[in-house]
Structure formats: C-alpha cells, structure tokens
C-alpha cells in the first residue's frame, strides 16, 4: 500500500534528485510549528512509515494533535532508525536470538527469519574490571584479565556478528557505548535508501538518553523490547507529555556540568517526570557545549524521564565538526533539519514550542555539589557535605541514614598498609574513581581534573596509597588529549592511571580493595566512602564495602581523594597540609572555567577523533584473533557456565493459550520504596555464600573464576539464582538488609531463589509487594527475566519506573498498581496473606481488576498494561513469544 503522504516527498537538493525527504513543513498544518521538537521526530517517523501496516494515518493525526492528546492515553507507534547495545545486555539478546532460531525451526519455520532488520551496534564496555590500579601497566593487566575471564562470551558475540546481518560489534578496549555513540556512531540525520530522515534510536542501556544532548532522540528500553525492534516491530508508546525545561543565565566560573546535572536531577525528581519527555530550551542552553548537554541528558534515567532532548543548533554542528565528521554530511544535516523545522536557535523565543508544563533553572544559582550517599537525586552542596554526612551517620537506616550509635561516630581503626601506619574512620574515602560516560565524555571536566591534579602536585599534595584510585575514560580520545595537554603525568602522580576503557567502577566493576582496608572497615563496622564521577550510587552497587557513595565531578573526585575523607568543609578547612607544613585549600588548586576552555580549544581537535575512530573496529588484535563458528544455528555447549539455551520458549506452540487468573499466590518478598534493578538483579561480584556461587562451585569453578553477575547474563541458571541476591535488599519480612526471605508455609528463612524453588516444586504461584518507584535504575532485562524464572506471576507496587514496567510486560509478568490513595499499609496488608488476582476474559489497557485474599478481604488494583500492543504481548506470554508466532504466521 502506498504512503498517503507521498505528496510531500521532494528532493532536498535539486542537484541530487534521487535524495529525497518528507517535507513536513508542507503538511500545511499550523499545529506542526507548535509541536515540541522531540515530538516532531516522532511525527516524521510516523509519516515516513505510514502504510496502514506499521503506522496508520490516524496515528499521524494523533501526534499532530499532541497538545490535546498528550493528557490522554493515546497509543502511537515509533520506529527507531537504529539500536545500540552493550555486552551485558547484548549477550542475552544474542542468546535469545539463537534460542528463537531454534524455536522457529522446531515449529516448522525458517530460522533465518530471526535477524535484525534495522542497524544494531554492540559496544563491549561492561566486562573490564579494576583489578589493577596505580601502575603504568594497569591497563594492559586489566585488559589481559578481561579476555581471560570473558573469552567464551566474546567468541559467542563474534559468532553473533557473523550469524546475524546488520549487527556490528565494537571490540573491547574501544570505550563506553554512549560516548562512542556520541563521538562516532551518531548520524544525526540518516541518508539511506534514497531518503533523508532524523537519526533516532533505542538502546539496551538506560543511559542511551545521552545522545539526546546532540539532538538525536533516543532512550533506553529493556533488552527484550530492543530485540523486537531489531526484528522490525515498532515501539508502541503512549504519546508523552513534554516538560519544557528553560535554562537561563550563565554558570559561574567554578561550576562544572556535573554540578548542573545533579541540580537538574534533584529538581526534576521533585517535579515528577516519570514517563515524560523533557525538552530543554531558553538562552541558557546556548551557554552549554554539546558535552555539557550530553552530561545532562545522560542522567535522564536518574530524574525519571523517558528522554531529555536538546534540539540541534549551531553548537551541535560545530561539535560534529570538532569530532571529525565528514564535511559533506554536515552540510546536508543542516540543510535537512532547517527544511523540516528541526533546527533550533535557543536565543529566539519565537521558536519556543508549546509544552505540557514549563519549569526553569537559572544557571547562575548552581553551586558545586555532590549527590549521595545512596541515591543520585540526593544532592548535597559541597559547603554542606561535612554536616550532611555526619547527620546521615546518626539518622535512622534509610536513603539518608546509617543508624550509627552516637558514641561510635568518632571511632578510628588503625591498620598497616605496605609497612606504613594509617587509620580509617566513618567517611574515609577508600575508592576514588574518574569513571563513566556521564563525565569522561566531557573534555571540560576531564581537563579540569587534569589541571587540578597539576596544581595539587605543584603544591606538594598526594593521595594516600591505600585509596583505590582509577581513571577509566569513555574513549581513547580522552587519553589522547590528556597526554597532549601535558596533564596525564600529574594525574598519574596522584594515582589516577588509566585502568581501562569501559564502565568499570560506575557499574560495580570496581575490583577488590586492599585486604587491610577491608579488615579495618569490617572491624570497625565503618561507613566507608566511595567518590566517583558516575551516574548511580545505589546501595551495594559500587562496592560491598563502601556504604556511602557520592557522585561528583572528576575534579572533586580528586579533591576528596587528596582529603581522604568526605567529612571535610572545603570552604573553611584545608584540603591537606603540604610537606612544608603549609595549609592548602581547595580554592588554591581549583582551575577556572576560562583556564579549562583555553586548554580545550588548543588540544581537543578533529584529528584526534579521526585517528582514534578510523581504526576502532580493527585495532584490538586479541579480538581479531578470536575464532568462532559460522553456523547459522548455535551449537550449545552443555558444559558452559556462560552461554546456555534459555527455557523461555520451552513448550511454545503456534496457538495462543488464554491468560489465567492467579490463584492463591504467596508473597515471595515484601519490599519498600525505590527498589532498584540492582536490588532485583545485581551486576557486580558473585558473593561466595550465594546460591549462584553454590551452582558455579558445583560446576567445578573456584571463586576466582566466578566473574560477575553481569558477565553471566547468558546463563539463566546463574541469573535466576542471582535474582534478589543484593546484600542491601531490605525485605519487610526480615526487617533487615539481606538477600533472604521467609518461606511462609514453613516459616524458614532462606535465600530468595531457594525459597522460590521450594514454592515452585509445591506448585504455588508467587507475588511481590513493593512501594514507590519499583524497578528504578538500569534497564536490565534480567530484572524481569529473573523474577519470571522464579515463578513470580505479578508485582503489586505503588508506582513503577518506565523501563522496568515495560520489561515485566515483555516477560508476561503482570505489573499491578495500587489505586490512588491505596498502599499496603492503608489496606492492612502484611504480605503473609494468599492472593488471588482475578483476570477477566476480556481485558483492556489500564483496567481495574480485583484481588481476593484468603482472609476474605478484597480490593481493586490497576493492571498496568498501558496499550493494546502490551496486552497482545501479555496474551502471547511475552514479547518474544509474540515475535516468534508473528514470524511463523508470515512464513505461512
């Protein structure tokens, strides 16, 4: 069927008549000029894909009518131009594809129909750990160990790159996916199949939103949803509200982009933007570089929005030029975006679109700050840091409390390290990591850290040797300009040697602390601190021995490392006393914005980007030498503890089975607010006393070979046992933090997965009770796959974070939500009841259903299937089952 909007197709350049575009300005509709720029991208996708199969003409009308329909539940399809993945989510995606090929073949279909249709780039960045630091050979040793641990995973990914079309692998050692996307992969405008259209994407990592800073609309989705997109399925989404975030003023000379984003994060958490787009506008945006904007967009998941969009302007095009993009492409990018009304002048208020709501921030009000000790939105001005930490020490256990008895606040534990005497106390810094795409993509904060290090060394300052310092850049370009500008030597002198190119400490791959440090922390039950330039600091994420973790700019990471404690008032106390006995204050070594910008202009140049990225796909010789099979169907190795055929498609038939009510379910866990995907499915180290460790030991592995949960996501036997295995999980059944629960029929306290296994053997369905913001944090699909394998049929929560709710839907787990005003407390629920969820034959989006308890009590909840497409996925038992049946029906 022909596209009903074919009449607005025209050449962009008369000299190139074969390169066309849909000229949205010729729709002749005045509503278009008032649409937020982010919604214009959705509209272009709908118009271009309008053929009554993927997109209907009515969907286009709904988007044009956004001002009216954004407050209603209006479902629209969106077909992203591409998909990005990282290896922790990419390995299970390729495992799923391999298993889907097997399932299609078993059901009589063509297995090669399971193949990505849109381009997919997978960057290996999650596997490397900080096992070695502070030495010049740390990088090489960490990379050697990464290959030793992950060879089997890497061989599997290499098989995937051969077996599936449209899948490109960026080898380990290249950088962090979002920074590589920003500096290299992003097109901004596609020129493909004779058409120009806006670049857009979804990614299997929640911080995919970083690319929004460059004017490319993108957001994170669960791995299973991304797999469906790769196979050609549009994303079904409720047309979002768009919050206009107006930036005004100019930041003062000591402020970094990190200070700005932490301020924005706290502000937008208070506003409430879950499930909404945020679009930045106002004259203050023009004051921000693309790296600054990317930092703000990167932390979009931390403030809860779906996307954090900065439309393309002159600064965007200058960035593309700076990063070595093709000049001819820059020309058509500008020409196309101007033609379709998607090129922005932030100083021209006449271009300001209509928004659902407008909130403002004056950049001159931003002050230096950190966030912590347990959540990214808990911003603390540096001037208040000492007081805030000391208040947290004595406050009741919670997001801002550790419940340490007053008489223990001043405790000090002596220890020896390398023959020298030291001591630790509450607030002592034991990890200081310059890490994460959030900040290492930004030359201003990285050069700022280097200049601060230079000033510190010249003042005779140093970092105590037991503090685990590290520098893990998001791309090789960072190391290039740090060396060329002459600051790398000073960073090295303070212990900040390059340890790898990957996510590392930000995702919990922080490696071991020195044993004497661990013993001192344990002996004194100390609240030791980690300071990192990352984007998340949830409990148990960074390191098991750092109970307080603060997000900070790279210069502040170094400052706290020098100070050795977060219990310092930088305004009034010296950061250190130099060997000459002179007090040195932070203001004595802090570089100004002007100093940093002068160095950046001189040393961050296009030639660096061109040189690094010209060889990115072939520079890793170890990757090049990996051997992998070329078969289209994967040969599963029953002895493997990394790659295993998952049980998701066992018993799958061509015909649908109607959904059943959940009868007499037990509650596996009774949880509170802000349960993160790190709590549900940890990514870090596998504890030696955990069910996953017992399984790996039974397969002949020693603790040295356990690796991490993230690296084991290709093996469902490990991941199911690792579900709810976070040591900081707070279960109301126990009243304390532990990866355990009570098996209600017997009253026995057990590891969560062991209890679930016992319930499943007895044929009992399971339920989880939770509070607000259930599933916040990373986009990991195993936070839904794991509960599915444990036999959890539904989750009942006060509210959900967007990606996790979508993941639950994708696995056929029912997300139930209390009605407004209801909570487990107000309904008198203890979690010890048995729950029957009544599912009627005919179900509709967001319908109310009844829950009956064995006590005789009944109450209503909302079933959070938000669109008809989500209901379809549920009726099929999940999105992947749906895709298999769809491909089989197309074969017929």
Short mmCIF file of N, CA, C and O in Angstrom, two decimals, residues 343-453:
data_model
loop_
_atom_site.label_atom_id
_atom_site.label_comp_id
_atom_site.label_asym_id
_atom_site.label_seq_id
_atom_site.Cartn_x
_atom_site.Cartn_y
_atom_site.Cartn_z
N UNK A 343 15.70 22.65 13.31
CA UNK A 343 16.97 23.32 13.63
C UNK A 343 16.64 24.49 14.55
O UNK A 343 15.81 25.33 14.25
N UNK A 344 17.34 24.56 15.68
CA UNK A 344 16.92 25.44 16.76
C UNK A 344 17.87 26.62 16.94
O UNK A 344 19.09 26.47 16.84
N UNK A 345 17.30 27.79 17.24
CA UNK A 345 18.05 28.93 17.73
C UNK A 345 17.54 29.21 19.15
O UNK A 345 16.44 29.73 19.32
N UNK A 346 18.33 28.85 20.14
CA UNK A 346 17.85 28.93 21.52
C UNK A 346 17.70 30.37 22.01
O UNK A 346 17.07 30.61 23.04
N UNK A 347 18.28 31.30 21.29
CA UNK A 347 18.15 32.71 21.68
C UNK A 347 16.91 33.38 21.07
O UNK A 347 16.65 34.55 21.33
N UNK A 348 16.17 32.63 20.26
CA UNK A 348 14.99 33.18 19.59
C UNK A 348 13.74 32.59 20.24
O UNK A 348 13.33 31.47 19.93
N UNK A 349 13.08 33.35 21.13
CA UNK A 349 11.90 32.81 21.82
C UNK A 349 10.72 32.54 20.90
O UNK A 349 9.82 31.79 21.26
N UNK A 350 10.72 33.13 19.68
CA UNK A 350 9.62 32.87 18.76
C UNK A 350 9.62 31.41 18.29
O UNK A 350 8.60 30.91 17.80
N UNK A 351 10.76 30.72 18.45
CA UNK A 351 10.83 29.30 18.08
C UNK A 351 10.38 28.38 19.22
O UNK A 351 10.27 27.17 19.02
N UNK A 352 10.14 28.94 20.40
CA UNK A 352 9.77 28.10 21.54
C UNK A 352 8.44 27.40 21.26
O UNK A 352 7.44 28.07 20.97
N UNK A 353 8.40 26.08 21.35
CA UNK A 353 7.14 25.37 21.11
C UNK A 353 6.24 25.40 22.35
O UNK A 353 6.61 25.95 23.39
N UNK A 354 5.09 24.79 22.24
CA UNK A 354 4.21 24.62 23.38
C UNK A 354 4.64 23.38 24.16
O UNK A 354 5.05 22.38 23.56
N UNK A 355 4.54 23.46 25.47
CA UNK A 355 4.88 22.33 26.32
C UNK A 355 3.71 22.01 27.26
O UNK A 355 2.83 22.85 27.47
N UNK A 356 3.74 20.82 27.83
CA UNK A 356 2.75 20.46 28.83
C UNK A 356 2.89 21.34 30.06
O UNK A 356 1.92 21.80 30.66
N UNK A 357 4.13 21.59 30.42
CA UNK A 357 4.46 22.37 31.62
C UNK A 357 5.86 22.94 31.41
O UNK A 357 6.70 22.33 30.74
N UNK A 358 6.12 24.10 31.96
CA UNK A 358 7.44 24.72 31.87
C UNK A 358 8.01 24.90 33.27
O UNK A 358 7.33 25.40 34.17
N UNK A 359 9.23 24.45 33.46
CA UNK A 359 9.97 24.71 34.70
C UNK A 359 11.28 25.38 34.32
O UNK A 359 11.75 25.24 33.19
N UNK A 360 11.88 26.09 35.26
CA UNK A 360 13.04 26.92 34.93
C UNK A 360 14.19 26.68 35.90
O UNK A 360 13.98 26.31 37.05
N UNK A 361 15.39 26.93 35.39
CA UNK A 361 16.59 26.94 36.22
C UNK A 361 17.49 28.06 35.74
O UNK A 361 17.80 28.14 34.54
N UNK A 362 17.90 28.91 36.65
CA UNK A 362 18.89 29.92 36.34
C UNK A 362 20.26 29.35 36.65
O UNK A 362 20.55 29.00 37.81
N UNK A 363 21.09 29.21 35.64
CA UNK A 363 22.39 28.54 35.81
C UNK A 363 23.29 29.26 36.80
O UNK A 363 24.19 28.63 37.38
N UNK A 364 23.06 30.55 37.03
CA UNK A 364 23.92 31.26 37.97
C UNK A 364 23.64 30.86 39.42
O UNK A 364 24.41 31.20 40.33
N UNK A 365 22.53 30.13 39.65
CA UNK A 365 22.20 29.68 41.02
C UNK A 365 22.83 28.33 41.35
O UNK A 365 22.75 27.88 42.50
N UNK A 366 23.45 27.67 40.37
CA UNK A 366 24.04 26.35 40.60
C UNK A 366 25.33 26.49 41.41
O UNK A 366 26.15 27.37 41.14
N UNK A 367 25.48 25.63 42.41
CA UNK A 367 26.68 25.66 43.26
C UNK A 367 27.39 24.31 43.15
O UNK A 367 26.77 23.30 42.78
N UNK A 368 28.68 24.25 43.48
CA UNK A 368 29.39 22.97 43.47
C UNK A 368 28.70 21.98 44.40
O UNK A 368 28.32 22.34 45.51
N UNK A 369 28.55 20.73 43.95
CA UNK A 369 27.78 19.78 44.74
C UNK A 369 28.19 18.35 44.43
O UNK A 369 28.88 18.06 43.45
N UNK A 370 27.72 17.45 45.30
CA UNK A 370 27.79 16.01 45.09
C UNK A 370 26.37 15.48 45.25
O UNK A 370 25.45 16.23 45.56
N UNK A 371 26.19 14.18 45.04
CA UNK A 371 24.91 13.54 45.35
C UNK A 371 25.18 12.24 46.09
O UNK A 371 26.05 11.47 45.71
N UNK A 372 24.38 12.02 47.13
CA UNK A 372 24.55 10.79 47.90
C UNK A 372 23.94 10.93 49.28
O UNK A 372 23.26 11.91 49.57
N UNK A 373 24.16 9.93 50.10
CA UNK A 373 25.13 8.83 49.95
C UNK A 373 24.59 7.57 49.27
O UNK A 373 25.32 6.63 49.06
N UNK A 374 23.25 7.58 48.89
CA UNK A 374 22.69 6.34 48.36
C UNK A 374 21.85 6.51 47.10
O UNK A 374 21.44 5.52 46.51
N UNK A 375 21.56 7.78 46.72
CA UNK A 375 20.72 8.00 45.54
C UNK A 375 21.22 9.20 44.75
O UNK A 375 21.69 10.19 45.34
N UNK A 376 21.08 9.15 43.42
CA UNK A 376 21.57 10.27 42.60
C UNK A 376 20.81 11.57 42.82
O UNK A 376 21.37 12.65 42.59
N UNK A 377 19.55 11.50 43.22
CA UNK A 377 18.75 12.72 43.37
C UNK A 377 18.98 13.44 44.69
O UNK A 377 18.45 14.53 44.91
N UNK A 378 19.77 12.84 45.58
CA UNK A 378 20.01 13.45 46.90
C UNK A 378 21.24 14.35 46.84
O UNK A 378 22.33 14.01 47.32
N UNK A 379 21.03 15.51 46.23
CA UNK A 379 22.12 16.48 46.01
C UNK A 379 22.54 17.13 47.32
O UNK A 379 21.71 17.47 48.16
N UNK A 380 23.86 17.30 47.48
CA UNK A 380 24.41 17.94 48.67
C UNK A 380 25.42 19.01 48.22
O UNK A 380 26.43 18.68 47.61
N UNK A 381 25.15 20.29 48.50
CA UNK A 381 26.16 21.31 48.19
C UNK A 381 27.47 21.00 48.92
O UNK A 381 27.45 20.51 50.06
N UNK A 382 28.59 21.25 48.27
CA UNK A 382 29.89 20.95 48.88
C UNK A 382 30.06 21.66 50.22
O UNK A 382 30.63 21.10 51.16
N UNK A 383 29.49 22.84 50.32
CA UNK A 383 29.60 23.59 51.57
C UNK A 383 28.91 22.87 52.72
O UNK A 383 29.26 23.09 53.89
N UNK A 384 27.94 22.00 52.40
CA UNK A 384 27.18 21.30 53.45
C UNK A 384 27.60 19.85 53.61
O UNK A 384 27.00 19.12 54.41
N UNK A 385 28.60 19.42 52.87
CA UNK A 385 28.93 18.00 52.79
C UNK A 385 29.29 17.40 54.16
O UNK A 385 28.77 16.34 54.53
N UNK A 386 30.14 18.04 54.89
CA UNK A 386 30.57 17.50 56.18
C UNK A 386 29.39 17.36 57.13
O UNK A 386 29.18 16.30 57.73
N UNK A 387 28.61 18.41 57.24
CA UNK A 387 27.45 18.39 58.13
C UNK A 387 26.45 17.33 57.69
O UNK A 387 25.88 16.60 58.52
N UNK A 388 26.21 17.24 56.38
CA UNK A 388 25.22 16.29 55.87
C UNK A 388 25.64 14.86 56.16
O UNK A 388 24.82 14.03 56.59
N UNK A 389 26.92 14.53 55.94
CA UNK A 389 27.37 13.17 56.20
C UNK A 389 27.24 12.83 57.68
O UNK A 389 26.79 11.74 58.04
N UNK A 390 27.62 13.76 58.53
CA UNK A 390 27.56 13.49 59.97
C UNK A 390 26.12 13.34 60.44
O UNK A 390 25.82 12.56 61.36
N UNK A 391 25.20 14.06 59.80
CA UNK A 391 23.78 13.87 60.11
C UNK A 391 23.31 12.49 59.66
O UNK A 391 22.58 11.79 60.37
N UNK A 392 23.75 12.08 58.47
CA UNK A 392 23.38 10.76 57.94
C UNK A 392 23.86 9.63 58.85
O UNK A 392 23.18 8.60 58.99
N UNK A 393 25.02 9.82 59.47
CA UNK A 393 25.56 8.77 60.33
C UNK A 393 24.56 8.35 61.40
O UNK A 393 24.35 7.15 61.64
N UNK A 394 23.94 9.32 62.05
CA UNK A 394 23.06 9.00 63.17
C UNK A 394 21.60 8.82 62.81
O UNK A 394 20.81 8.36 63.64
N UNK A 395 21.24 9.17 61.58
CA UNK A 395 19.83 9.08 61.16
C UNK A 395 19.44 7.63 60.96
O UNK A 395 20.24 6.77 60.59
N UNK A 396 18.15 7.35 61.19
CA UNK A 396 17.60 6.00 61.03
C UNK A 396 17.95 5.44 59.65
O UNK A 396 18.00 6.17 58.67
N UNK A 397 18.18 4.13 59.59
CA UNK A 397 18.54 3.46 58.34
C UNK A 397 17.56 3.84 57.23
O UNK A 397 16.34 3.72 57.38
N UNK A 398 18.09 4.32 56.13
CA UNK A 398 17.26 4.75 55.00
C UNK A 398 18.12 5.38 53.94
O UNK A 398 19.35 5.26 53.95
N UNK A 399 17.49 6.11 53.00
CA UNK A 399 18.24 6.71 51.91
C UNK A 399 19.26 7.74 52.40
O UNK A 399 20.28 7.96 51.76
N UNK A 400 18.95 8.38 53.52
CA UNK A 400 19.87 9.39 54.08
C UNK A 400 20.25 9.03 55.51
O UNK A 400 20.46 9.92 56.34
N UNK A 401 20.37 7.74 55.79
CA UNK A 401 20.71 7.37 57.15
C UNK A 401 21.42 6.04 57.28
O UNK A 401 21.16 5.11 56.49
N UNK A 402 22.33 5.94 58.27
CA UNK A 402 23.08 4.71 58.52
C UNK A 402 22.85 4.14 59.92
O UNK A 402 23.31 3.04 60.23
N UNK A 403 22.20 4.90 60.79
CA UNK A 403 21.83 4.45 62.13
C UNK A 403 23.04 3.97 62.94
O UNK A 403 23.05 2.91 63.53
N UNK A 404 24.09 4.79 62.93
CA UNK A 404 25.27 4.51 63.75
C UNK A 404 25.07 5.18 65.11
O UNK A 404 24.68 6.35 65.19
N UNK A 405 25.33 4.44 66.16
CA UNK A 405 25.15 4.98 67.52
C UNK A 405 26.07 6.20 67.73
O UNK A 405 27.22 6.21 67.26
N UNK A 406 25.59 7.23 68.44
CA UNK A 406 26.38 8.46 68.63
C UNK A 406 27.78 8.22 69.20
O UNK A 406 28.74 8.88 68.80
N UNK A 407 27.87 7.26 70.12
CA UNK A 407 29.18 7.01 70.74
C UNK A 407 30.19 6.38 69.77
O UNK A 407 31.38 6.29 70.08
N UNK A 408 29.73 5.96 68.60
CA UNK A 408 30.63 5.35 67.62
C UNK A 408 30.95 6.28 66.45
O UNK A 408 31.64 5.89 65.52
N UNK A 409 30.45 7.52 66.48
CA UNK A 409 30.67 8.42 65.36
C UNK A 409 32.14 8.79 65.18
O UNK A 409 32.58 9.06 64.06
N UNK A 410 32.88 8.82 66.25
CA UNK A 410 34.28 9.27 66.18
C UNK A 410 35.27 8.11 66.17
O UNK A 410 36.49 8.32 66.31
N UNK A 411 34.80 6.89 66.01
CA UNK A 411 35.67 5.72 66.07
C UNK A 411 36.74 5.80 64.98
O UNK A 411 36.50 6.27 63.87
N UNK A 412 37.94 5.32 65.31
CA UNK A 412 39.05 5.26 64.35
C UNK A 412 39.70 3.89 64.45
O UNK A 412 39.94 3.40 65.56
N UNK A 413 39.95 3.27 63.31
CA UNK A 413 40.51 1.92 63.29
C UNK A 413 41.89 1.97 62.64
O UNK A 413 42.02 2.29 61.46
N UNK A 414 42.95 1.66 63.40
CA UNK A 414 44.31 1.68 62.83
C UNK A 414 44.56 0.43 61.98
O UNK A 414 43.97 -0.63 62.22
N UNK A 415 45.42 0.55 60.97
CA UNK A 415 45.81 -0.60 60.17
C UNK A 415 47.14 -0.28 59.51
O UNK A 415 47.59 0.88 59.49
N UNK A 416 47.75 -1.31 58.98
CA UNK A 416 49.03 -1.14 58.26
C UNK A 416 48.84 -1.46 56.79
O UNK A 416 48.11 -2.38 56.43
N UNK A 417 49.50 -0.66 55.96
CA UNK A 417 49.46 -0.91 54.51
C UNK A 417 50.86 -0.64 53.97
O UNK A 417 51.40 0.46 54.14
N UNK A 418 51.42 -1.64 53.34
CA UNK A 418 52.79 -1.55 52.79
C UNK A 418 53.79 -1.07 53.84
O UNK A 418 54.67 -0.25 53.56
N UNK A 419 53.60 -1.57 55.07
CA UNK A 419 54.54 -1.26 56.15
C UNK A 419 54.34 0.07 56.81
O UNK A 419 55.10 0.43 57.73
N UNK A 420 53.35 0.86 56.39
CA UNK A 420 53.08 2.17 56.98
C UNK A 420 51.80 2.12 57.81
O UNK A 420 50.89 1.34 57.53
N UNK A 421 51.74 2.98 58.85
CA UNK A 421 50.56 3.04 59.72
C UNK A 421 49.56 4.06 59.20
O UNK A 421 49.91 5.19 58.85
N UNK A 422 48.28 3.64 59.17
CA UNK A 422 47.17 4.52 58.78
C UNK A 422 45.99 4.23 59.68
O UNK A 422 46.01 3.29 60.49
N UNK A 423 44.95 5.01 59.52
CA UNK A 423 43.70 4.72 60.24
C UNK A 423 42.51 5.11 59.37
O UNK A 423 42.61 5.99 58.50
N UNK A 424 41.40 4.42 59.59
CA UNK A 424 40.15 4.71 58.89
C UNK A 424 39.08 5.08 59.91
O UNK A 424 39.08 4.58 61.04
N UNK A 425 38.15 5.92 59.48
CA UNK A 425 37.02 6.28 60.32
C UNK A 425 35.79 6.40 59.42
O UNK A 425 35.88 6.22 58.21
N UNK A 426 34.66 6.69 60.03
CA UNK A 426 33.47 6.91 59.21
C UNK A 426 33.71 8.05 58.23
O UNK A 426 34.20 9.11 58.62
N UNK A 427 33.39 7.82 56.96
CA UNK A 427 33.58 8.85 55.94
C UNK A 427 34.91 8.80 55.24
O UNK A 427 35.15 9.59 54.31
N UNK A 428 35.80 7.90 55.67
CA UNK A 428 37.10 7.78 54.98
C UNK A 428 36.87 7.33 53.54
O UNK A 428 36.09 6.42 53.26
N UNK A 429 37.56 7.99 52.62
CA UNK A 429 37.47 7.64 51.20
C UNK A 429 38.38 6.45 50.93
O UNK A 429 39.58 6.51 51.20
N UNK A 430 37.80 5.38 50.39
CA UNK A 430 38.61 4.20 50.03
C UNK A 430 38.56 3.91 48.53
O UNK A 430 39.36 3.13 48.03
N UNK A 431 37.59 4.52 47.83
CA UNK A 431 37.53 4.43 46.37
C UNK A 431 37.35 5.84 45.81
O UNK A 431 36.48 6.59 46.27
N UNK A 432 38.19 6.20 44.85
CA UNK A 432 38.06 7.48 44.15
C UNK A 432 38.24 7.17 42.67
O UNK A 432 39.34 6.87 42.21
N UNK A 433 37.14 7.24 41.93
CA UNK A 433 37.15 6.78 40.54
C UNK A 433 36.66 7.85 39.58
O UNK A 433 35.53 8.34 39.72
N UNK A 434 37.51 8.21 38.63
CA UNK A 434 37.08 9.02 37.49
C UNK A 434 36.61 8.01 36.45
O UNK A 434 37.41 7.30 35.85
N UNK A 435 35.31 7.95 36.27
CA UNK A 435 34.71 6.85 35.53
C UNK A 435 33.43 7.33 34.88
O UNK A 435 32.97 8.45 35.15
N UNK A 436 32.86 6.53 33.98
CA UNK A 436 31.52 6.72 33.45
C UNK A 436 31.47 7.68 32.27
O UNK A 436 32.11 8.73 32.25
N UNK A 437 30.62 7.33 31.30
CA UNK A 437 30.38 8.17 30.13
C UNK A 437 29.76 9.50 30.53
O UNK A 437 29.90 10.50 29.81
N UNK A 438 29.08 9.56 31.68
CA UNK A 438 28.45 10.80 32.12
C UNK A 438 29.44 11.95 32.11
O UNK A 438 29.11 13.07 31.72
N UNK A 439 30.65 11.70 32.57
CA UNK A 439 31.63 12.75 32.72
C UNK A 439 32.87 12.61 31.84
O UNK A 439 33.44 13.61 31.41
N UNK A 440 33.30 11.36 31.56
CA UNK A 440 34.55 11.24 30.80
C UNK A 440 34.36 11.63 29.34
O UNK A 440 35.34 11.77 28.61
N UNK A 441 33.11 11.83 28.90
CA UNK A 441 32.85 12.30 27.54
C UNK A 441 33.03 13.81 27.42
O UNK A 441 32.98 14.35 26.32
N UNK A 442 33.23 14.47 28.56
CA UNK A 442 33.24 15.93 28.59
C UNK A 442 34.66 16.46 28.78
O UNK A 442 35.22 16.38 29.87
N UNK A 443 35.27 16.99 27.73
CA UNK A 443 36.65 17.47 27.85
C UNK A 443 36.83 18.53 28.94
O UNK A 443 37.89 18.60 29.57
N UNK A 444 35.80 19.34 29.20
CA UNK A 444 35.97 20.42 30.19
C UNK A 444 36.20 19.86 31.59
O UNK A 444 37.08 20.34 32.32
N UNK A 445 35.44 18.83 31.98
CA UNK A 445 35.64 18.29 33.34
C UNK A 445 36.87 17.39 33.40
O UNK A 445 37.53 17.31 34.44
N UNK A 446 37.20 16.72 32.30
CA UNK A 446 38.39 15.87 32.31
C UNK A 446 39.66 16.71 32.34
O UNK A 446 40.61 16.43 33.10
N UNK A 447 39.70 17.76 31.53
CA UNK A 447 40.85 18.66 31.58
C UNK A 447 40.87 19.43 32.89
O UNK A 447 41.95 19.73 33.43
N UNK A 448 39.68 19.74 33.42
CA UNK A 448 39.62 20.38 34.74
C UNK A 448 40.24 19.51 35.81
O UNK A 448 40.98 19.99 36.67
N UNK A 449 39.96 18.20 35.74
CA UNK A 449 40.57 17.26 36.70
C UNK A 449 42.08 17.23 36.51
O UNK A 449 42.85 17.21 37.49
N UNK A 450 42.52 17.23 35.25
CA UNK A 450 43.97 17.21 34.99
C UNK A 450 44.66 18.45 35.47
O UNK A 450 45.76 18.39 36.06
N UNK A 451 44.03 19.61 35.28
CA UNK A 451 44.64 20.87 35.75
C UNK A 451 44.64 20.95 37.27
O UNK A 451 45.60 21.46 37.88
N UNK A 452 43.58 20.43 37.90
CA UNK A 452 43.57 20.39 39.37
C UNK A 452 44.69 19.49 39.88
O UNK A 452 45.39 19.82 40.85
N UNK A 453 44.87 18.33 39.21
CA UNK A 453 45.96 17.42 39.60
C UNK A 453 47.32 18.10 39.45
O UNK A 453 48.20 17.98 40.33
#
